[in-house]
Short mmCIF file of C-alpha atoms in Angstrom, two decimals:
data_model
loop_
_atom_site.label_atom_id
_atom_site.label_comp_id
_atom_site.label_asym_id
_atom_site.label_seq_id
_atom_site.Cartn_x
_atom_site.Cartn_y
_atom_site.Cartn_z
CA MET A 1 195.95 105.23 126.46
CA LYS A 2 195.05 103.39 129.67
CA PHE A 3 192.81 104.51 132.49
CA GLU A 4 195.89 104.82 134.75
CA ASP A 5 197.22 107.48 132.34
CA ILE A 6 194.03 109.49 132.82
CA LEU A 7 194.35 109.21 136.60
CA ASP A 8 197.92 110.50 136.35
CA GLU A 9 196.65 113.58 134.50
CA ILE A 10 194.07 114.47 137.15
CA ASP A 11 196.08 113.20 140.16
CA GLY A 12 195.35 109.65 141.25
CA PHE A 13 195.88 110.46 144.91
CA GLY A 14 194.64 113.90 145.89
CA PRO A 15 191.86 115.62 147.86
CA PHE A 16 189.21 113.97 145.68
CA GLN A 17 190.38 110.47 146.59
CA ILE A 18 190.57 111.41 150.27
CA ALA A 19 187.01 112.77 150.06
CA VAL A 20 185.79 109.47 148.58
CA LEU A 21 187.55 107.61 151.39
CA VAL A 22 185.94 109.83 154.04
CA LEU A 23 182.45 109.53 152.51
CA LEU A 24 182.71 105.75 152.71
CA TRP A 25 184.24 105.58 156.19
CA VAL A 26 180.96 105.79 158.14
CA PRO A 27 179.23 102.90 156.36
CA ARG A 28 182.41 100.82 156.60
CA MET A 29 182.51 101.49 160.35
CA VAL A 30 179.06 99.92 160.65
CA LEU A 31 180.32 96.57 159.34
CA PRO A 32 182.22 95.39 162.46
CA CYS A 33 179.43 96.68 164.68
CA HIS A 34 177.13 94.08 163.09
CA PHE A 35 179.68 91.38 162.33
CA LEU A 36 180.71 91.17 166.01
CA LEU A 37 177.38 92.20 167.52
CA ASN A 38 176.71 88.69 168.83
CA ASN A 39 179.35 89.27 171.51
CA PHE A 40 176.76 91.42 173.26
CA ILE A 41 173.24 90.73 172.01
CA ALA A 42 173.68 86.95 172.31
CA ALA A 43 175.50 87.01 175.65
CA SER A 44 174.25 84.52 178.22
CA PRO A 45 174.58 86.05 181.73
CA PRO A 46 174.74 83.91 184.89
CA HIS A 47 171.34 82.32 185.57
CA ARG A 48 169.52 79.81 187.72
CA CYS A 49 166.13 78.12 187.82
CA ALA A 50 163.20 80.25 188.93
CA ILE A 51 161.75 78.89 192.19
CA GLY A 52 158.02 78.43 192.63
CA GLY A 53 155.96 77.25 195.60
CA THR A 54 155.67 78.38 199.21
CA PHE A 55 158.54 78.05 201.69
CA GLY A 56 157.12 79.74 204.78
CA ASN A 57 159.56 82.12 206.42
CA LEU A 58 162.69 80.97 204.59
CA THR A 59 165.09 83.62 203.35
CA GLU A 60 166.02 83.86 199.69
CA GLU A 61 169.36 82.16 200.37
CA GLN A 62 167.65 79.31 202.23
CA ARG A 63 165.12 78.86 199.43
CA LEU A 64 167.96 78.51 196.95
CA THR A 65 169.73 76.02 199.20
CA VAL A 66 166.75 73.65 199.44
CA SER A 67 165.61 74.09 195.82
CA ILE A 68 168.71 74.13 193.61
CA PRO A 69 171.87 71.98 193.90
CA ALA A 70 175.14 73.84 194.29
CA ARG A 71 177.74 73.67 191.55
CA GLY A 72 180.68 71.38 192.18
CA ASP A 73 183.15 74.27 192.03
CA GLY A 74 181.32 76.11 194.80
CA GLY A 75 180.42 78.95 192.46
CA GLY A 76 176.75 79.16 193.33
CA PRO A 77 173.58 77.32 192.29
CA GLU A 78 173.40 75.12 189.19
CA SER A 79 172.25 76.95 186.07
CA CYS A 80 170.00 74.32 184.53
CA GLU A 81 168.86 71.95 187.30
CA MET A 82 166.66 72.04 190.39
CA PHE A 83 165.69 69.46 193.00
CA GLU A 84 162.60 67.43 192.25
CA GLU A 85 161.46 68.10 195.84
CA PRO A 86 162.71 70.74 198.33
CA GLN A 87 165.60 69.35 200.40
CA LEU A 88 164.81 70.93 203.77
CA GLN A 89 167.33 68.69 205.56
CA LEU A 90 170.09 70.76 204.00
CA LEU A 91 169.21 73.59 206.37
CA ALA A 92 169.84 71.34 209.37
CA ASN A 93 173.09 69.54 208.57
CA GLY A 94 174.23 70.97 205.23
CA SER A 95 174.59 67.42 203.83
CA ARG A 96 172.21 65.96 201.32
CA GLY A 97 173.46 62.36 201.63
CA ALA A 98 172.68 60.43 198.49
CA ASP A 99 172.19 62.72 195.54
CA PRO A 100 168.50 63.68 195.45
CA PRO A 101 166.74 63.44 192.08
CA THR A 102 166.88 66.59 189.95
CA LEU A 103 165.06 67.86 186.90
CA ARG A 104 165.33 70.63 184.39
CA CYS A 105 164.10 74.11 185.28
CA GLN A 106 160.30 74.04 185.33
CA SER A 107 159.34 77.70 185.74
CA GLY A 108 161.93 79.51 183.66
CA TRP A 109 165.11 81.19 184.80
CA VAL A 110 166.29 84.12 186.86
CA TYR A 111 169.12 86.10 185.25
CA ASP A 112 171.90 88.27 186.59
CA ASN A 113 171.23 91.68 185.03
CA SER A 114 174.31 93.42 186.45
CA THR A 115 176.09 93.42 183.06
CA PHE A 116 173.22 93.27 180.54
CA SER A 117 169.73 94.52 181.22
CA SER A 118 168.49 92.26 178.42
CA THR A 119 169.87 89.99 175.70
CA MET A 120 168.20 87.70 173.21
CA ALA A 121 169.23 84.82 175.50
CA THR A 122 167.37 86.28 178.49
CA GLU A 123 164.32 87.38 176.49
CA TRP A 124 163.76 84.05 174.76
CA ASP A 125 165.38 81.80 177.40
CA LEU A 126 168.11 80.60 175.04
CA VAL A 127 170.05 78.85 177.79
CA CYS A 128 170.80 75.30 178.89
CA ASP A 129 169.39 72.92 176.25
CA ARG A 130 168.75 75.88 173.89
CA LYS A 131 171.99 77.79 174.40
CA SER A 132 173.34 76.81 170.98
CA LEU A 133 170.58 78.88 169.36
CA THR A 134 172.33 82.12 170.34
CA GLN A 135 175.36 81.18 168.25
CA THR A 136 173.16 79.85 165.45
CA THR A 137 172.00 83.41 164.73
CA GLY A 138 175.65 84.33 164.17
CA SER A 139 176.06 81.48 161.68
CA ILE A 140 172.88 82.50 159.89
CA PHE A 141 174.12 86.09 159.69
CA PHE A 142 177.36 84.96 158.03
CA LEU A 143 175.43 82.81 155.57
CA GLY A 144 173.77 86.05 154.50
CA VAL A 145 177.21 87.62 154.20
CA ILE A 146 178.37 84.81 151.89
CA LEU A 147 175.30 85.06 149.66
CA GLY A 148 175.59 88.85 149.60
CA GLY A 149 179.15 88.56 148.38
CA LEU A 150 178.06 86.49 145.41
CA VAL A 151 175.01 88.59 144.52
CA PHE A 152 176.40 92.08 145.05
CA GLY A 153 179.63 91.24 143.22
CA PHE A 154 177.52 90.45 140.16
CA LEU A 155 175.21 93.47 140.59
CA SER A 156 178.16 95.81 141.04
CA ASP A 157 179.59 94.80 137.67
CA LYS A 158 176.24 94.94 135.90
CA TYR A 159 174.59 98.06 137.34
CA GLY A 160 177.51 100.06 138.68
CA ARG A 161 179.19 100.55 142.02
CA LYS A 162 177.14 103.55 143.14
CA ASN A 163 173.69 102.11 142.38
CA THR A 164 174.57 98.83 144.01
CA LEU A 165 175.93 100.70 147.02
CA LEU A 166 172.56 102.45 147.42
CA ALA A 167 170.73 99.13 147.24
CA SER A 168 173.08 97.80 149.92
CA TYR A 169 172.49 100.82 152.16
CA ILE A 170 168.72 100.43 151.91
CA THR A 171 168.78 96.65 152.44
CA ALA A 172 171.05 96.79 155.49
CA THR A 173 169.19 99.76 157.01
CA VAL A 174 165.68 98.34 156.60
CA PHE A 175 166.46 94.85 157.83
CA GLY A 176 168.84 96.09 160.51
CA PHE A 177 166.14 98.24 162.11
CA ALA A 178 163.51 95.54 161.54
CA SER A 179 165.59 92.93 163.39
CA ALA A 180 165.51 95.14 166.49
CA SER A 181 161.74 94.72 166.68
CA ALA A 182 161.51 91.01 165.83
CA ASP A 183 159.03 89.28 168.13
CA SER A 184 160.24 85.72 167.62
CA TYR A 185 163.54 83.91 167.31
CA VAL A 186 162.81 82.62 163.79
CA LEU A 187 161.90 86.07 162.49
CA PHE A 188 165.00 87.55 164.10
CA ALA A 189 167.23 84.92 162.47
CA VAL A 190 165.71 85.64 159.03
CA LEU A 191 166.17 89.39 159.45
CA ARG A 192 169.79 88.95 160.58
CA PHE A 193 170.42 86.86 157.46
CA LEU A 194 169.08 89.68 155.29
CA THR A 195 171.04 92.29 157.25
CA GLY A 196 174.27 90.37 156.63
CA PHE A 197 173.29 90.10 152.97
CA GLY A 198 173.00 93.88 152.65
CA LEU A 199 176.09 94.72 154.68
CA THR A 200 178.29 92.67 152.36
CA GLY A 201 177.25 94.86 149.46
CA ILE A 202 178.42 97.90 151.42
CA GLY A 203 181.79 96.30 152.10
CA ILE A 204 182.36 95.23 148.49
CA ASN A 205 181.30 98.45 146.78
CA ALA A 206 182.92 100.80 149.29
CA LEU A 207 186.25 99.01 148.85
CA VAL A 208 186.04 98.84 145.06
CA LEU A 209 185.01 102.50 144.71
CA THR A 210 187.87 103.59 146.93
CA ILE A 211 190.46 101.56 145.01
CA GLU A 212 189.22 102.33 141.47
CA TRP A 213 189.68 106.06 141.99
CA VAL A 214 193.26 105.69 143.25
CA ASP A 215 196.39 105.20 141.15
CA THR A 216 198.27 101.92 141.38
CA GLU A 217 201.09 103.39 143.45
CA HIS A 218 198.81 104.33 146.37
CA ARG A 219 196.42 101.37 146.39
CA LEU A 220 198.20 99.59 149.23
CA PHE A 221 198.21 102.74 151.35
CA ILE A 222 194.56 103.57 150.70
CA SER A 223 193.52 99.98 151.40
CA VAL A 224 195.24 99.96 154.79
CA ILE A 225 193.97 103.43 155.78
CA GLY A 226 190.48 102.57 154.60
CA GLY A 227 190.69 99.35 156.59
CA LEU A 228 191.19 101.37 159.76
CA SER A 229 187.49 102.19 159.55
CA TRP A 230 186.87 98.57 160.61
CA SER A 231 189.07 99.01 163.68
CA ALA A 232 187.40 102.32 164.56
CA GLY A 233 183.93 100.79 164.26
CA ASN A 234 185.07 97.82 166.30
CA MET A 235 186.21 100.08 169.14
CA LEU A 236 182.98 102.07 168.95
CA LEU A 237 180.99 98.85 169.31
CA ALA A 238 182.53 98.30 172.76
CA GLY A 239 181.48 101.82 173.77
CA PHE A 240 177.98 101.49 172.31
CA ALA A 241 177.45 98.15 174.06
CA PHE A 242 178.66 99.57 177.39
CA LEU A 243 176.30 102.54 177.18
CA VAL A 244 173.34 100.64 175.70
CA ASN A 245 173.09 97.30 177.51
CA ASP A 246 169.69 96.32 176.16
CA TRP A 247 170.00 94.26 173.00
CA ARG A 248 167.19 95.81 170.96
CA PRO A 249 168.26 99.46 171.39
CA LEU A 250 171.85 98.34 170.77
CA ILE A 251 170.90 96.99 167.33
CA VAL A 252 169.19 100.30 166.54
CA THR A 253 172.26 102.22 167.75
CA VAL A 254 174.76 100.38 165.54
CA THR A 255 172.44 100.54 162.51
CA ALA A 256 171.62 104.25 162.82
CA PRO A 257 174.84 105.53 161.14
CA LEU A 258 173.59 104.03 157.88
CA GLY A 259 171.03 106.86 157.87
CA LEU A 260 173.95 109.29 157.52
CA ALA A 261 175.46 107.07 154.84
CA LEU A 262 172.22 107.30 152.85
CA LEU A 263 172.34 111.10 153.01
CA THR A 264 175.96 111.26 151.86
CA TRP A 265 175.43 108.73 149.06
CA TRP A 266 174.54 111.58 146.71
CA TRP A 267 178.12 112.87 146.89
CA VAL A 268 179.74 109.49 146.26
CA PRO A 269 181.07 109.40 142.66
CA GLU A 270 180.49 106.47 140.36
CA SER A 271 183.60 104.64 139.26
CA ALA A 272 184.86 106.29 136.07
CA ARG A 273 186.66 103.07 135.27
CA TRP A 274 183.35 101.15 135.34
CA LEU A 275 181.59 103.85 133.32
CA LEU A 276 184.17 103.71 130.54
CA ALA A 277 184.10 99.91 130.52
CA ASN A 278 180.35 100.11 129.93
CA GLY A 279 180.46 102.81 127.26
CA LYS A 280 179.11 105.65 129.45
CA VAL A 281 181.62 108.24 128.25
CA GLU A 282 179.71 111.42 129.15
CA LYS A 283 179.18 110.36 132.75
CA ALA A 284 182.79 109.27 133.01
CA GLN A 285 183.87 112.67 131.65
CA PHE A 286 181.66 114.39 134.25
CA TYR A 287 183.24 112.58 137.21
CA LEU A 288 186.77 112.84 135.82
CA ASP A 289 186.36 116.60 135.38
CA LYS A 290 185.01 116.84 138.92
CA CYS A 291 188.04 114.92 140.18
CA ALA A 292 190.41 117.20 138.24
CA LYS A 293 188.72 120.33 139.62
CA PHE A 294 188.81 118.99 143.17
CA ASN A 295 192.49 118.12 142.81
CA LYS A 296 193.23 121.48 141.12
CA ARG A 297 194.43 119.85 137.93
CA PRO A 298 193.56 120.53 134.26
CA LYS A 299 190.52 118.71 132.93
CA ALA A 300 190.86 115.10 131.85
CA SER A 301 191.63 113.95 128.33
CA SER A 302 189.35 115.03 125.54
CA ASN A 303 186.04 113.33 125.02
CA LEU A 304 187.41 111.77 121.84
CA LYS A 305 190.25 110.03 123.68
CA LEU A 306 187.84 108.84 126.34
CA GLN A 307 185.51 107.52 123.66
CA LYS A 308 188.35 105.55 122.08
CA LEU A 309 189.28 104.13 125.49
CA ALA A 310 185.64 103.30 126.18
CA ASP A 311 185.28 101.59 122.79
CA PHE A 312 188.37 99.52 123.51
CA GLU A 313 187.18 98.60 127.02
CA THR A 314 183.70 97.72 125.74
CA LEU A 315 185.13 95.57 122.94
CA GLU A 316 187.36 93.74 125.40
CA LYS A 317 184.37 93.18 127.69
CA LYS A 318 182.34 91.69 124.84
CA LYS A 319 185.20 89.44 123.81
CA LYS A 320 185.72 88.15 127.35
CA ASN A 321 182.55 87.92 129.39
CA TYR A 322 183.96 86.77 132.74
CA THR A 323 181.90 84.73 135.20
CA TYR A 324 182.57 82.85 138.43
CA LEU A 325 183.36 79.77 136.31
CA HIS A 326 186.59 81.44 135.20
CA LEU A 327 187.89 80.81 138.71
CA ILE A 328 188.12 77.10 137.87
CA LYS A 329 188.42 77.19 134.08
CA THR A 330 192.16 76.51 133.79
CA PRO A 331 194.47 74.33 135.93
CA LYS A 332 196.38 77.39 137.11
CA MET A 333 193.21 79.23 138.13
CA ARG A 334 191.80 76.11 139.83
CA ARG A 335 194.98 75.73 141.87
CA LEU A 336 194.98 79.43 142.77
CA THR A 337 191.30 79.34 143.75
CA VAL A 338 191.74 76.30 145.99
CA LEU A 339 194.86 77.64 147.68
CA THR A 340 193.48 81.11 148.30
CA GLY A 341 190.24 79.53 149.54
CA VAL A 342 192.19 77.51 152.11
CA VAL A 343 194.12 80.61 153.21
CA TRP A 344 190.92 82.67 153.48
CA TYR A 345 189.32 79.95 155.59
CA GLY A 346 192.31 79.91 157.93
CA VAL A 347 192.44 83.69 158.19
CA ALA A 348 188.70 84.19 158.75
CA SER A 349 188.29 81.31 161.21
CA THR A 350 191.20 82.46 163.39
CA TYR A 351 190.16 86.13 163.29
CA TYR A 352 186.53 85.54 164.19
CA GLY A 353 187.40 82.68 166.53
CA ILE A 354 189.42 85.12 168.64
CA SER A 355 187.12 88.12 168.15
CA LEU A 356 183.99 86.25 169.25
CA ASN A 357 185.68 84.88 172.38
CA VAL A 358 185.77 87.90 174.69
CA GLY A 359 185.13 86.01 177.93
CA GLY A 360 187.26 83.78 180.11
CA PHE A 361 190.29 86.07 180.54
CA GLY A 362 189.36 87.67 183.84
CA LEU A 363 188.67 91.03 182.15
CA ASN A 364 185.47 92.98 181.71
CA ILE A 365 183.77 91.90 178.46
CA TYR A 366 183.62 95.50 177.19
CA LEU A 367 187.27 96.14 177.99
CA THR A 368 188.33 92.89 176.33
CA HIS A 369 186.44 93.76 173.17
CA PHE A 370 187.89 97.29 173.12
CA ILE A 371 191.47 96.01 173.56
CA TYR A 372 190.89 93.41 170.84
CA ALA A 373 189.77 96.23 168.53
CA ALA A 374 192.49 98.71 169.51
CA ILE A 375 195.31 96.22 168.84
CA GLU A 376 194.17 96.11 165.21
CA VAL A 377 195.39 99.67 164.56
CA PRO A 378 199.12 99.05 165.21
CA ALA A 379 198.74 95.63 163.55
CA LYS A 380 197.49 97.21 160.31
CA LEU A 381 200.11 99.94 160.29
CA THR A 382 202.92 97.51 161.10
CA VAL A 383 201.97 95.06 158.36
CA TYR A 384 201.76 97.97 155.90
CA PHE A 385 205.50 98.55 156.32
CA LEU A 386 206.37 94.86 156.60
CA LEU A 387 204.68 94.09 153.28
CA GLY A 388 207.18 96.33 151.54
CA VAL A 389 210.11 94.65 153.28
CA PHE A 390 209.22 90.94 153.30
CA GLY A 391 206.59 90.74 150.58
CA ARG A 392 203.02 89.42 150.59
CA ARG A 393 203.78 85.71 150.72
CA ARG A 394 206.10 85.78 153.72
CA CYS A 395 203.87 88.19 155.64
CA GLN A 396 200.83 86.03 154.97
CA ALA A 397 202.51 82.81 156.05
CA GLY A 398 204.22 84.39 159.06
CA THR A 399 201.17 86.17 160.51
CA LEU A 400 198.92 83.17 160.01
CA LEU A 401 201.43 80.78 161.56
CA LEU A 402 202.05 83.01 164.58
CA THR A 403 198.31 83.43 165.08
CA GLY A 404 197.98 79.65 165.25
CA VAL A 405 200.84 79.49 167.77
CA CYS A 406 199.04 81.99 170.02
CA ILE A 407 195.79 80.00 169.85
CA ILE A 408 197.50 76.70 170.67
CA THR A 409 199.46 78.34 173.51
CA ASN A 410 196.24 79.62 175.07
CA MET A 411 194.70 76.17 174.84
CA LEU A 412 197.61 74.72 176.83
CA LEU A 413 197.85 77.43 179.49
CA PRO A 414 195.90 76.77 182.74
CA PRO A 415 192.88 79.05 183.40
CA GLY A 416 194.56 80.36 186.55
CA LEU A 417 197.14 82.22 184.49
CA TRP A 418 194.50 84.57 183.12
CA GLN A 419 196.91 87.52 182.80
CA VAL A 420 199.22 85.50 180.55
CA ARG A 421 196.29 84.04 178.60
CA ALA A 422 194.84 87.51 178.06
CA ALA A 423 198.19 88.86 176.81
CA VAL A 424 198.62 85.93 174.42
CA ALA A 425 195.04 86.32 173.16
CA ILE A 426 195.58 90.05 172.48
CA LEU A 427 198.81 89.31 170.62
CA GLY A 428 197.00 86.63 168.62
CA LYS A 429 194.22 89.07 167.77
CA GLY A 430 196.74 91.60 166.44
CA LEU A 431 198.44 88.94 164.34
CA SER A 432 195.12 87.68 162.99
CA GLU A 433 194.23 91.23 161.92
CA ALA A 434 197.60 91.59 160.19
CA SER A 435 196.90 88.31 158.44
CA PHE A 436 193.46 89.53 157.35
CA THR A 437 194.86 92.79 155.99
CA THR A 438 197.48 90.88 154.04
CA VAL A 439 195.12 88.32 152.50
CA ILE A 440 192.82 91.04 151.13
CA LEU A 441 195.71 92.73 149.34
CA TYR A 442 197.44 89.51 148.36
CA THR A 443 194.31 87.94 146.83
CA ALA A 444 193.53 91.05 144.77
CA GLU A 445 197.06 91.03 143.34
CA LEU A 446 197.18 87.28 142.64
CA TYR A 447 194.10 87.19 140.42
CA PRO A 448 193.89 88.81 136.99
CA THR A 449 192.55 92.36 137.30
CA VAL A 450 189.03 91.67 136.03
CA VAL A 451 188.60 88.74 138.42
CA SER A 452 190.18 90.36 141.44
CA MET A 453 188.01 93.47 141.18
CA LYS A 454 184.95 91.25 140.98
CA TYR A 455 185.77 89.51 144.25
CA GLU A 456 187.16 92.34 146.32
#
């Protein structure tokens, strides 16, 4: 007897599986809210040097004219430079002759607060020579995500999906809220790293729990439907950011749903598959019976049959203790690991490259982000049907290639054609999402079961 046979007895795709999916939707919706949060909390609004000194009866416009050079494109004062001395002659003839000496802003900056009341860039003056620091926090966050993937994958196999999920909830909640009150850039960067670390555990365990309770026939469907939680959270982020335009309360807002996730954790079932593989027959019987009752099916196989299955699974586990080294142990696995790594890099870099570039298309930043998120829904549903027609390999290659075409096209189009550039960018975003959906499914199916479940 195999575990799939037990699932067939108690219905591998019924109300119980839907309930598990729903219980894990809220925490999965939080993931994009944090992964793409830098679009809003790290935004750098238009700014100019703050002007000190006394200028008599000059108006604000005249003070700017004599204190800050105008940009070459006529779009207002320079963002990072000011005249070394006031150029009063500009009020008389409008010409400054030879370029007067300039220097960097000496008294801070004045920011345009029409879009954001506050961002980390405006609070800590992360502009001009320090503007790269805003994006550095995003890189640090994703370093935490990478480390979390390694650690929580191991913990999930050793201590169970449900316990590891709780640890992830607590980690992400504590450090998510703490980052909203960080009083320095360094502390904020550290807390964002730890938040990313915890959020990855949520993503891994929520996905694995959802899949391990579903029969093989419906895994593709449940993966795509479960993945819509990302798109829903992504759209909600645009709404949250529009309503809460101060960066600290925004972090609190997108982290708060994890409080609900903590409350509903008690109803999340442990993976019966994991329990049997670790010899915990009685607990596995408990959850299997609960699944059967929920799905209105007879109780699962007898305890004796489950014990035999558990003994077999445990023996197999002792014989083959898999580690990360098995990814490179044989020539075939090394080749597969390298190739899938390259594909994952291409998919992730194009997806986040587009997702984190919500400016420059002549649209409101909130509207752009919302459209980018909304296009993911038809992209996911479309690729779900295309996978059955063209297969994983062709869908993966096609979506990734077309995404690259959209990116290159936008690089060649002149900025004046912002309507065309916006349409191409939106199409590229949909294709990149289709590519992401495909690579998750494709990778899980390419690796042997024990390895693929470890890295999902």
